[in-house]
XYZ file of C-alpha atoms in Angstrom:
733
model
C -10.567 -64.668 128.377
C -11.673 -64.395 131.998
C -15.061 -65.088 133.551
C -16.557 -63.498 136.595
C -18.253 -66.629 137.991
C -17.396 -70.320 138.140
C -19.316 -72.012 135.361
C -21.474 -75.016 136.242
C -20.575 -78.506 135.155
C -22.313 -79.336 131.921
C -22.794 -82.963 133.034
C -24.685 -82.144 136.249
C -28.237 -83.553 136.340
C -31.025 -81.097 135.542
C -34.703 -81.210 136.326
C -37.091 -82.627 133.785
C -38.567 -79.476 132.321
C -38.796 -77.639 129.053
C -36.055 -75.093 128.492
C -36.922 -72.045 126.431
C -34.269 -69.797 124.895
C -32.916 -67.131 127.207
C -33.323 -64.449 124.587
C -37.012 -64.089 123.831
C -38.246 -62.247 120.782
C -41.016 -59.795 121.344
C -42.782 -58.853 118.158
C -43.624 -55.220 117.916
C -45.921 -53.479 115.519
C -44.072 -51.527 112.895
C -45.766 -48.227 113.650
C -44.232 -44.967 112.665
C -44.190 -42.207 115.239
C -42.234 -39.044 115.929
C -39.873 -40.889 118.246
C -39.009 -43.330 115.452
C -38.406 -40.435 113.070
C -36.190 -38.763 115.646
C -34.224 -41.981 116.083
C -33.847 -42.285 112.301
C -32.445 -38.760 112.106
C -30.045 -39.469 114.973
C -28.667 -42.674 113.487
C -28.346 -41.090 110.026
C -27.053 -37.764 111.326
C -23.630 -38.067 109.686
C -25.139 -38.904 106.304
C -27.683 -36.083 106.627
C -24.937 -33.609 107.496
C -22.789 -34.816 104.569
C -25.633 -34.568 102.039
C -26.635 -31.173 103.401
C -23.045 -29.940 103.045
C -22.831 -31.272 99.482
C -26.091 -29.578 98.519
C -25.242 -26.324 100.256
C -21.766 -25.947 98.752
C -22.886 -24.947 95.217
C -25.936 -23.157 96.607
C -23.794 -20.925 98.813
C -21.585 -20.099 95.830
C -24.604 -19.171 93.730
C -26.294 -17.137 96.471
C -23.087 -15.311 97.333
C -22.876 -14.161 93.715
C -26.402 -12.741 93.722
C -26.770 -9.014 93.432
C -29.781 -6.970 94.575
C -32.303 -6.530 91.778
C -34.450 -3.407 91.468
C -37.718 -3.294 89.553
C -39.496 -0.167 88.296
C -43.056 0.019 86.950
C -44.953 2.234 84.538
C -48.706 2.058 83.892
C -50.374 3.656 80.892
C -53.438 3.585 78.629
C -53.114 4.004 74.855
C -55.978 5.854 73.141
C -56.810 6.467 69.535
C -56.594 10.202 68.661
C -59.916 11.839 69.513
C -60.235 13.632 66.156
C -60.338 10.337 64.240
C -63.563 9.333 65.985
C -65.486 12.603 65.383
C -66.833 11.623 61.977
C -70.097 9.711 62.082
C -69.233 7.670 58.976
C -65.653 6.949 60.004
C -64.620 3.289 59.887
C -63.608 1.672 63.176
C -61.374 -1.024 61.675
C -58.193 0.716 62.829
C -59.124 1.025 66.490
C -56.212 0.543 68.867
C -56.117 -2.849 70.580
C -54.331 -3.340 73.902
C -52.856 -6.689 72.840
C -51.523 -5.292 69.576
C -50.002 -2.282 71.290
C -48.411 -4.600 73.870
C -46.700 -6.442 71.025
C -45.538 -3.116 69.578
C -43.929 -2.270 72.923
C -42.076 -5.603 72.708
C -40.858 -5.029 69.147
C -37.226 -5.562 68.176
C -36.814 -2.018 66.843
C -37.749 -0.469 70.210
C -35.447 -2.932 71.986
C -32.499 -2.026 69.762
C -33.039 1.714 70.281
C -33.250 1.279 74.063
C -30.086 -0.856 74.070
C -28.163 1.703 71.988
C -29.417 4.832 73.734
C -28.941 3.522 77.295
C -25.588 1.842 76.397
C -26.377 -1.665 77.503
C -23.188 -2.858 75.794
C -21.139 -1.270 78.605
C -22.982 -3.107 81.361
C -21.807 -6.631 82.317
C -25.313 -7.328 83.589
C -26.629 -7.390 80.026
C -23.479 -7.915 77.927
C -22.162 -11.495 78.289
C -18.834 -10.471 76.742
C -18.036 -8.316 79.798
C -18.761 -10.986 82.385
C -16.107 -13.060 84.084
C -16.408 -16.753 83.403
C -17.264 -18.546 86.644
C -15.711 -21.741 87.836
C -18.910 -23.677 87.129
C -19.069 -22.276 83.596
C -15.465 -23.332 82.996
C -16.235 -26.847 84.145
C -19.346 -26.907 81.978
C -17.343 -25.721 78.972
C -14.704 -28.400 79.522
C -17.329 -31.108 79.817
C -19.008 -29.840 76.663
C -15.658 -29.873 74.901
C -15.323 -33.601 75.590
C -18.337 -34.320 73.405
C -18.384 -31.315 71.043
C -15.416 -31.100 68.677
C -16.218 -27.553 67.572
C -14.432 -24.889 69.530
C -16.894 -22.454 71.147
C -16.609 -18.879 69.938
C -16.068 -16.164 72.499
C -18.826 -13.530 72.686
C -18.255 -10.245 70.829
C -18.165 -7.128 72.994
C -20.683 -5.070 70.973
C -22.809 -7.959 69.651
C -26.379 -6.775 70.071
C -27.754 -10.262 69.371
C -26.326 -11.416 72.708
C -27.618 -8.334 74.577
C -31.200 -8.419 73.271
C -32.131 -11.721 75.008
C -30.829 -10.372 78.326
C -32.867 -7.212 77.779
C -36.085 -9.128 77.114
C -35.384 -11.373 80.119
C -35.438 -8.314 82.384
C -38.391 -6.625 80.605
C -42.031 -7.309 81.357
C -44.941 -5.885 79.314
C -48.518 -7.061 79.761
C -52.037 -5.721 79.996
C -54.835 -6.465 82.409
C -57.654 -8.654 81.097
C -60.500 -6.540 82.460
C -59.102 -3.174 81.360
C -56.902 -1.569 78.730
C -54.168 -0.625 81.200
C -50.696 -1.688 79.997
C -47.918 -2.228 82.545
C -44.217 -2.029 81.758
C -41.637 -3.307 84.242
C -37.872 -3.619 84.090
C -35.510 -5.351 86.498
C -31.873 -4.368 86.885
C -29.107 -4.153 89.427
C -29.023 -0.398 88.798
C -32.177 1.281 90.192
C -31.796 4.306 87.919
C -31.587 2.092 84.855
C -34.636 0.149 86.035
C -36.633 3.420 86.093
C -35.163 4.822 82.878
C -36.020 1.868 80.635
C -39.885 1.958 80.977
C -39.984 5.736 80.487
C -37.670 5.496 77.497
C -39.764 2.716 75.985
C -42.848 4.959 76.160
C -41.033 7.822 74.429
C -39.605 5.596 71.692
C -42.993 3.952 71.225
C -44.631 7.342 70.512
C -41.911 8.255 68.020
C -42.074 4.955 66.183
C -45.865 4.957 66.242
C -45.873 8.368 64.601
C -43.208 7.410 62.067
C -44.926 4.164 61.222
C -48.277 5.847 60.849
C -46.718 8.619 58.740
C -45.088 6.055 56.482
C -48.355 4.174 56.151
C -50.239 7.385 55.358
C -47.663 8.414 52.733
C -47.912 5.028 51.079
C -51.697 5.205 51.231
C -51.755 8.722 49.767
C -49.423 7.691 46.967
C -51.622 4.736 46.226
C -54.846 6.786 46.399
C -53.407 9.435 44.036
C -52.568 6.735 41.549
C -56.074 5.335 41.904
C -57.594 8.812 41.446
C -55.615 9.340 38.241
C -56.726 6.000 36.877
C -60.332 6.588 37.950
C -60.357 10.065 36.428
C -59.268 8.582 33.116
C -62.009 5.956 33.306
C -64.642 8.618 34.165
C -63.566 10.790 31.198
C -63.713 7.816 28.853
C -67.217 6.946 30.072
C -68.513 10.515 29.626
C -66.966 10.848 26.150
C -68.495 7.522 25.117
C -71.991 8.690 26.169
C -71.643 12.041 24.450
C -70.245 10.593 21.206
C -72.957 7.980 21.080
C -75.669 10.603 21.546
C -74.234 12.732 18.770
C -73.644 9.882 16.363
C -77.093 8.361 16.805
C -78.948 11.714 16.745
C -80.848 10.863 19.858
C -83.794 13.167 20.537
C -83.495 14.153 24.053
C -86.229 16.782 24.241
C -89.601 15.792 25.573
C -91.508 18.004 23.050
C -89.938 16.196 20.134
C -90.854 12.925 21.692
C -94.466 14.088 22.159
C -94.734 15.238 18.532
C -93.531 11.890 17.345
C -96.080 10.139 19.494
C -98.918 12.439 18.277
C -97.976 11.785 14.656
C -98.106 8.065 15.252
C -101.515 8.445 16.903
C -102.874 10.489 13.937
C -101.587 8.023 11.384
C -103.087 5.234 13.403
C -106.460 7.107 13.459
C -106.381 7.615 9.674
C -105.618 3.972 9.258
C -108.687 3.117 11.321
C -110.986 5.365 9.302
C -109.677 3.990 6.034
C -110.304 0.533 7.288
C -113.875 1.443 8.205
C -114.427 2.951 4.772
C -112.969 -0.133 3.107
C -115.279 -2.335 5.101
C -118.317 -0.253 4.068
C -117.268 -0.227 0.432
C -116.608 -3.952 0.506
C -120.066 -4.528 2.016
C -121.711 -2.393 -0.671
C -119.815 -4.174 -3.445
C -120.664 -7.531 -1.974
C -124.365 -6.640 -1.792
C -124.430 -5.317 -5.332
C -122.583 -8.341 -6.671
C -124.643 -10.851 -4.699
C -127.976 -10.257 -6.615
C -129.057 -9.482 -10.169
C -131.930 -7.267 -9.123
C -130.462 -3.826 -8.732
C -133.587 -2.465 -7.105
C -133.533 -5.084 -4.442
C -129.784 -4.543 -3.858
C -130.320 -0.817 -3.666
C -132.826 -1.273 -0.957
C -130.314 -3.041 1.338
C -127.466 -0.579 1.033
C -126.966 3.150 1.099
C -126.949 4.436 -2.464
C -126.497 7.880 -4.014
C -129.467 10.199 -4.504
C -129.868 9.567 -8.249
C -130.137 5.869 -7.754
C -132.453 6.390 -4.803
C -134.659 8.694 -7.010
C -134.728 6.110 -9.797
C -135.490 3.453 -7.264
C -138.461 5.499 -5.931
C -139.710 6.203 -9.407
C -139.518 2.507 -10.266
C -141.327 1.588 -7.075
C -144.053 4.224 -7.808
C -144.524 2.873 -11.369
C -144.781 -0.658 -10.049
C -147.424 0.499 -7.585
C -149.302 2.233 -10.380
C -149.095 -0.957 -12.484
C -150.629 -2.856 -9.636
C -153.567 -0.517 -9.393
C -154.081 -0.581 -13.150
C -154.086 -4.329 -13.223
C -156.767 -4.279 -10.621
C -158.896 -2.131 -12.976
C -157.707 -3.172 -16.441
C -156.685 -6.216 -18.229
C -153.011 -6.938 -18.805
C -153.397 -6.168 -22.468
C -154.785 -2.784 -21.866
C -152.880 -0.020 -23.511
C -152.299 1.857 -20.303
C -150.983 -1.279 -18.741
C -148.745 -2.017 -21.691
C -147.378 1.517 -21.727
C -146.784 1.494 -18.046
C -145.003 -1.812 -18.326
C -142.753 -0.297 -20.975
C -141.886 2.600 -18.748
C -141.188 0.268 -15.845
C -138.819 -1.690 -18.042
C -136.989 1.414 -19.071
C -136.838 2.623 -15.464
C -135.472 -0.777 -14.388
C -132.844 -0.638 -17.114
C -131.809 2.843 -16.045
C -131.640 1.702 -12.405
C -129.503 -1.296 -13.335
C -127.209 0.885 -15.361
C -126.929 3.415 -12.562
C -126.331 0.578 -10.094
C -123.574 -0.885 -12.279
C -122.005 2.504 -12.578
C -122.216 2.884 -8.789
C -120.634 -0.555 -8.387
C -117.776 0.483 -10.630
C -117.440 3.617 -8.578
C -117.335 1.590 -5.342
C -114.713 -0.700 -6.780
C -112.602 2.258 -7.767
C -113.099 3.745 -4.324
C -112.070 0.435 -2.720
C -108.924 0.346 -4.768
C -108.172 3.911 -3.741
C -108.786 3.016 -0.119
C -106.510 -0.039 -0.397
C -103.783 2.085 -1.857
C -104.222 4.663 0.860
C -104.228 1.925 3.561
C -100.962 0.564 2.224
C -99.450 4.034 2.316
C -100.661 4.563 5.857
C -99.294 1.141 6.939
C -95.881 1.883 5.485
C -95.860 5.264 7.209
C -96.939 3.659 10.491
C -94.366 0.829 10.213
C -91.667 3.369 9.563
C -92.797 5.379 12.575
C -92.825 2.300 14.800
C -89.432 1.228 13.530
C -88.045 4.648 14.181
C -89.615 4.681 17.619
C -88.124 1.256 18.439
C -84.736 2.383 17.200
C -84.964 5.516 19.314
C -85.881 3.425 22.379
C -82.882 1.157 21.862
C -80.620 4.095 21.311
C -82.066 5.799 24.355
C -81.499 2.654 26.453
C -77.908 2.384 25.318
C -77.416 6.065 25.985
C -78.903 5.635 29.456
C -76.540 2.723 30.110
C -73.530 4.728 29.009
C -74.624 7.650 31.136
C -75.104 5.313 34.122
C -71.574 3.952 33.646
C -70.271 7.472 33.512
C -72.154 8.291 36.725
C -70.695 5.207 38.476
C -67.174 6.094 37.458
C -67.736 9.626 38.678
C -69.088 8.314 42.008
C -65.997 6.107 42.452
C -63.831 9.090 41.647
C -65.655 11.174 44.252
C -65.119 8.434 46.889
C -61.405 8.308 46.123
C -61.239 12.061 46.454
C -62.976 11.821 49.837
C -60.464 9.165 50.958
C -57.566 11.323 49.815
C -58.869 14.257 51.816
C -59.427 11.968 54.842
C -55.846 10.647 54.641
C -54.531 14.174 54.349
C -56.466 15.080 57.496
C -55.208 12.008 59.387
C -51.623 12.815 58.451
C -51.922 15.917 60.594
C -52.882 13.854 63.706
C -50.514 11.996 66.089
C -50.150 8.198 65.788
C -51.573 7.515 69.273
C -52.440 9.331 72.462
C -50.917 8.086 75.730
C -52.352 8.513 79.169
C -49.522 7.688 81.592
C -51.186 6.682 84.842
C -47.939 6.292 86.763
C -44.486 6.839 85.242
C -41.577 4.689 86.363
C -39.698 6.081 89.346
C -36.373 5.035 90.867
C -37.099 2.095 93.249
C -35.908 2.499 96.816
C -35.867 -1.143 97.933
C -34.560 -4.133 96.016
C -36.813 -6.771 94.541
C -37.290 -10.104 96.315
C -35.610 -11.378 99.485
C -32.124 -10.881 100.836
C -29.257 -13.339 100.719
C -29.888 -14.479 104.278
C -33.433 -15.471 103.366
C -32.229 -17.489 100.389
C -29.477 -19.086 102.471
C -31.969 -20.104 105.150
C -34.367 -21.384 102.505
C -31.606 -23.307 100.745
C -30.443 -24.742 104.067
C -33.952 -25.890 104.916
C -34.351 -27.363 101.436
C -30.989 -29.133 101.699
C -31.874 -30.518 105.114
C -35.241 -31.664 103.800
C -33.552 -33.352 100.852
C -30.987 -34.999 103.103
C -33.654 -36.203 105.526
C -35.707 -37.484 102.593
C -32.651 -39.338 101.281
C -32.111 -40.783 104.757
C -35.731 -41.933 104.900
C -35.432 -43.494 101.418
C -32.206 -45.285 102.357
C -33.725 -46.423 105.642
C -36.856 -47.706 103.911
C -34.800 -49.539 101.290
C -32.594 -51.131 103.973
C -33.250 -54.898 103.937
C -30.419 -55.947 106.236
C -30.861 -57.700 109.591
C -30.584 -55.409 112.616
C -32.812 -57.122 115.159
C -34.532 -60.389 115.932
C -37.826 -58.576 115.434
C -37.086 -58.689 111.718
C -36.558 -62.463 111.883
C -39.697 -63.260 113.839
C -41.454 -64.459 110.692
C -38.694 -67.031 109.983
C -39.880 -70.381 111.373
C -37.732 -72.693 113.571
C -35.136 -70.117 114.517
C -33.902 -69.556 118.062
C -32.447 -66.123 118.916
C -29.094 -66.471 120.660
C -28.419 -62.824 121.418
C -26.692 -59.737 120.103
C -22.883 -59.665 119.977
C -21.372 -56.169 120.076
C -18.576 -55.259 117.766
C -14.961 -55.184 118.925
C -12.405 -52.541 118.342
C -9.523 -53.370 116.032
C -7.045 -53.750 118.912
C -9.476 -56.081 120.645
C -9.908 -58.258 117.543
C -6.183 -58.885 117.053
C -4.138 -62.044 116.789
C -3.151 -61.800 120.445
C -6.733 -61.958 121.679
C -5.729 -64.483 124.360
C -3.840 -61.754 126.245
C -6.230 -58.795 125.897
C -8.158 -57.167 128.695
C -11.728 -58.381 129.274
C -14.541 -56.659 127.354
C -17.673 -56.965 129.509
C -20.261 -56.411 126.766
C -18.658 -58.897 124.372
C -17.998 -61.506 127.083
C -21.567 -61.240 128.324
C -22.879 -61.657 124.779
C -20.774 -64.826 124.250
C -22.059 -66.231 127.553
C -25.592 -65.485 126.353
C -24.926 -67.447 123.153
C -23.533 -70.377 125.216
C -26.582 -70.297 127.460
C -28.930 -70.176 124.474
C -27.184 -73.215 122.952
C -27.527 -75.056 126.249
C -31.188 -74.189 126.729
C -32.067 -75.028 123.118
C -30.458 -78.462 123.606
C -32.598 -79.510 126.554
C -30.503 -77.922 129.297
C -27.062 -79.251 128.370
C -24.451 -78.162 125.915
C -24.526 -79.957 122.566
C -21.645 -82.289 121.743
C -21.133 -80.731 118.304
C -21.773 -77.186 117.154
C -21.473 -75.807 113.600
C -20.803 -72.074 113.427
C -21.577 -70.693 109.978
C -23.038 -67.686 108.162
C -24.716 -66.819 104.871
C -21.724 -64.968 103.396
C -18.091 -64.524 104.288
C -16.933 -61.595 106.407
C -19.819 -61.794 108.879
C -17.670 -62.747 111.954
C -18.402 -66.473 112.230
C -14.705 -67.279 112.913
C -14.620 -64.682 115.706
C -17.750 -66.151 117.271
C -16.441 -69.735 116.910
C -13.108 -69.089 118.591
C -14.793 -66.870 121.228
C -17.146 -69.749 122.073
C -14.163 -72.109 122.307
C -12.311 -69.700 124.574
C -15.383 -69.188 126.761
C -15.935 -72.930 127.178
C -12.218 -73.556 127.810
C -12.252 -70.823 130.451
C -15.155 -72.692 132.077
C -12.972 -75.859 132.202
C -15.034 -77.561 129.490
C -12.934 -79.530 126.971
C -13.246 -78.020 123.517
C -12.145 -79.067 120.048
C -12.192 -76.207 117.563
C -12.127 -77.335 113.937
C -11.478 -74.979 111.040
C -14.116 -76.415 108.694
C -13.671 -73.880 105.909
C -11.701 -76.183 103.587
C -11.093 -73.466 100.973
C -10.528 -70.254 102.934
C -9.949 -71.241 106.560
C -7.692 -68.830 108.471
C -8.016 -69.862 112.117
C -4.463 -71.245 112.049
C -3.144 -67.688 111.892
C -4.739 -66.992 115.309
C -3.587 -70.186 117.044
C -0.189 -70.427 115.316
C -0.223 -74.178 115.562
C 2.647 -74.753 113.167
C 1.072 -78.018 112.004
C 1.903 -79.275 108.534
C -1.314 -81.189 108.063
C -4.883 -80.223 108.637
C -8.493 -81.230 107.979
C -8.005 -81.321 104.200
C -5.152 -83.815 104.521
C -7.174 -85.940 106.968
C -10.218 -86.097 104.664
C -7.981 -86.960 101.697
C -6.194 -89.743 103.599
C -2.822 -88.018 103.750
C -2.698 -87.757 107.555
C -4.120 -89.403 110.646
C -6.349 -87.712 113.182
C -3.572 -87.439 115.769
C -1.396 -85.611 113.218
C -3.828 -82.717 112.767
C -4.836 -81.912 116.366
C -2.997 -79.044 118.065
C -3.145 -78.498 121.824
C -3.241 -74.795 122.679
C -1.984 -73.581 126.090
C -5.442 -72.150 126.837
C -6.828 -75.667 126.910
C -8.360 -75.624 123.394
C -7.671 -78.419 120.958
C -7.502 -77.034 117.433
C -7.621 -78.614 113.944
C -6.553 -76.312 111.101
C -8.073 -76.465 107.599
C -4.865 -77.617 105.903
C -3.929 -77.064 102.277
C -6.674 -75.540 100.176
C -5.456 -77.187 96.933
C -6.559 -80.671 98.031
C -10.046 -81.368 96.707
C -10.295 -85.167 96.461
C -11.690 -86.668 99.655
C -11.366 -90.399 100.362
C -12.871 -90.256 103.868
C -16.494 -89.361 103.395
C -17.224 -89.991 107.089
C -14.140 -88.178 108.373
C -16.166 -85.418 110.010
C -18.317 -88.013 111.790
C -15.145 -89.658 113.048
C -13.965 -86.352 114.494
C -17.315 -85.880 116.268
C -17.205 -89.442 117.665
C -13.586 -89.035 118.763
C -14.399 -85.762 120.587
C -17.535 -87.215 122.166
C -15.524 -90.177 123.420
C -13.000 -87.804 124.968
C -15.725 -85.656 126.585
C -15.020 -82.681 124.282
C -17.417 -80.311 122.606
C -16.629 -79.970 118.883
C -17.017 -76.503 117.399
C -16.797 -76.349 113.603
C -15.899 -73.008 112.046
C -17.616 -73.910 108.784
C -17.600 -72.216 105.407
C -20.496 -69.837 104.511
C -23.664 -71.737 103.597
C -24.150 -69.961 100.264
C -20.491 -70.502 99.302
C -20.018 -74.240 100.021
C -22.198 -77.343 100.137
C -19.905 -78.873 102.803
C -21.657 -76.801 105.432
C -25.042 -78.337 104.585
C -23.626 -81.844 105.070
C -21.871 -80.773 108.254
C -25.039 -79.329 109.810
C -26.713 -82.692 109.234
C -24.026 -84.351 111.408
C -23.825 -81.833 114.235
C -26.310 -81.501 117.078
C -26.665 -77.754 116.853
C -26.061 -75.089 114.238
C -25.207 -71.521 115.167
C -25.873 -69.105 112.286
C -23.988 -65.826 112.606
C -25.613 -62.777 111.019
C -23.744 -59.516 110.678
C -25.652 -56.529 111.981
C -26.502 -54.034 109.226
C -24.835 -56.077 106.447
C -26.491 -59.445 105.945
C -29.771 -59.205 104.054
C -32.892 -60.872 105.361
C -33.320 -62.724 102.102
C -29.826 -64.250 102.380
C -30.503 -65.274 106.005
C -33.813 -66.866 105.135
C -32.367 -68.736 102.161
C -29.347 -69.977 104.117
C -31.592 -71.167 106.976
C -33.707 -73.128 104.520
C -30.553 -74.796 103.192
C -29.388 -75.863 106.670
C -32.639 -77.130 108.176
C -32.899 -80.930 108.394
C -34.765 -83.569 110.363
C -32.008 -83.740 113.009
C -31.216 -80.041 113.078
C -34.752 -78.689 112.837
C -34.135 -75.510 114.901
C -31.207 -73.229 114.174
C -29.704 -70.880 116.725
C -29.083 -67.388 115.298
C -26.723 -64.762 116.724
C -26.423 -61.226 115.402
C -22.775 -60.156 115.362
C -20.918 -56.856 115.091
C -23.744 -54.851 116.684
C -23.115 -51.159 117.223
C -24.687 -50.567 120.659
C -25.059 -46.829 120.204
C -26.762 -47.069 116.804
C -28.774 -50.115 117.786
C -30.260 -48.179 120.695
C -31.593 -45.645 118.178
C -33.891 -48.194 116.531
C -37.414 -48.877 117.656
C -36.836 -52.610 118.204
C -37.784 -54.600 121.263
C -34.102 -55.423 121.888
C -32.887 -51.827 121.470
C -32.368 -51.469 125.236
C -30.569 -54.798 125.587
C -27.195 -53.257 126.307
C -27.097 -51.416 129.607
C -26.020 -47.804 129.647
C -23.122 -48.510 131.974
C -21.675 -51.160 129.673
C -22.193 -48.876 126.707
C -20.330 -46.119 128.499
C -17.507 -48.495 129.327
C -17.427 -49.752 125.776
C -17.337 -46.212 124.491
C -14.366 -45.364 126.690
C -12.496 -48.448 125.525
C -13.233 -47.658 121.914
């Protein structure tokens, strides 16, 4: 390696002042702006282009296979026949409903007739059996065959079950919510077919509507005729039952006969009343006559015949005459005695006549009782007959009412039969075609170019979104801005990546690389400034994981110091995987492992390279037992005594605990982080493992930086590499 200036002596006195690191970290707010988005797109351009190409490949195949689709429309209104609504008493339960008629237009029977009549089975657009199997379908079938053991059956050429779904997929039938207008649309690659299907659906709908209605009317008429026959039989039975009952019960149906029967009952009732009055009078007379022994006195209180009344007057006149005689004569007078004899005879005659009258009254009472019994029997018979006639008349009325009801039902059935016969002469429905389907001139939807542009924009959007997601999920270290939150770290600079021919085994003979050399000098200067203005006697170069370029940085530091005439001892401290010996080709048999295990002395493991670098290889990896626990300290003391700077190319921190012990012995630790690979979490954890009381601040260098991509980030160190050096580096690469 060559240098452009003579390096200063590391042992020269320096002024007493505080040295800050040469590479300062400037924290920057993580704000998102359009410039940052543009930088993200630029640095992820290759990935965006690749994702876009992957997304567009199948899309282009699909769009290229698209054919222009034509859509034809028909608008119509379906009315109920006008004649069916002329009757005022007509039922409105069979009014046509737009939703129901829409479902009729979508019926399977209409679909099958359209498919057969328009020969859909000869069109690959609707018959899957005529289509060529695409490459994607073949792949899908093969993948399905890996999991499905059943062999798929090939579609039949004239299988209507496979054509019907394609037909319904292209058909659209619906009605507007605020009106009864029904719209029929059909989409096809053939514009004439697109116009023919809606018109043919309307024609087939009218035919099927008429046939269906005719079949319904025939069934209804057959049913109504059967009902009429049954009802006629029931009406005849009801009429015969009423007539037979009237004849068998001899029901008087004339009003005159009914009046005569009522008059007879009234007359008999009147006679019964008179007889009862006579009986009461006779009973009173008999009671009066029987209540007293004096017939004259009894005769005075009741109505008696004329002979008794005459005898009663004669007796009363004689008694009056006796009273006058007694006033004039003595009771023994002859006139008085004679008159008393006559009075006695008159009283005897009156008593006899009264007794005879009493016998007559008793006979009359008996006759009246007999007559009353006769009248009562006649009246009871009349009432019984009247009650029987009423019951018979009620039953007859009931039978006649039943006959009338059966006749009314029969008349209604006859009316329904005549109504069905009239409806059979009308059409099933009346159509008002507002606009029939016509052959479309332009295709439906957009052209292929539109879909290609849309797909391209969608693919680019998806690719950019994927780039944003990947960028947001990126947790690797790309700048010292991301490590600003890690305490006690000193940025040492960014080391650009080398081309493969520059990072070869013959790196001691290669041409100078300005960007890389300048970065190594920056690291050396940062180590010097972090150590109080002079280079540390011992430096440990390590990393979090393997493959991050720590060996490259360690040997580059050794070469840089050797070129500056500073004695250097480079030690391969990776005791399990050290490979620095392959670069120096020392040819030594023993190395650091043998020295730490007591198998070799220190002078046996040091190799003097022509460039002025002393080198200690790692030795055999199989040796694990170490008898010299302070062997590394001895190496540091030996180098310090000889005025050399010891550089340890140590194992990764997270892979070996030897590095932690080594960092406790050395003055400075240089942690190498690979740009865009090492995660921040691994860096932070490894730094925590290495920090100690002696080595409190750790110098960090970011290796393998891509200058072009790093300049696309919005970090404070994005412009660290000058454009001229970047151009030179680009030409060399």
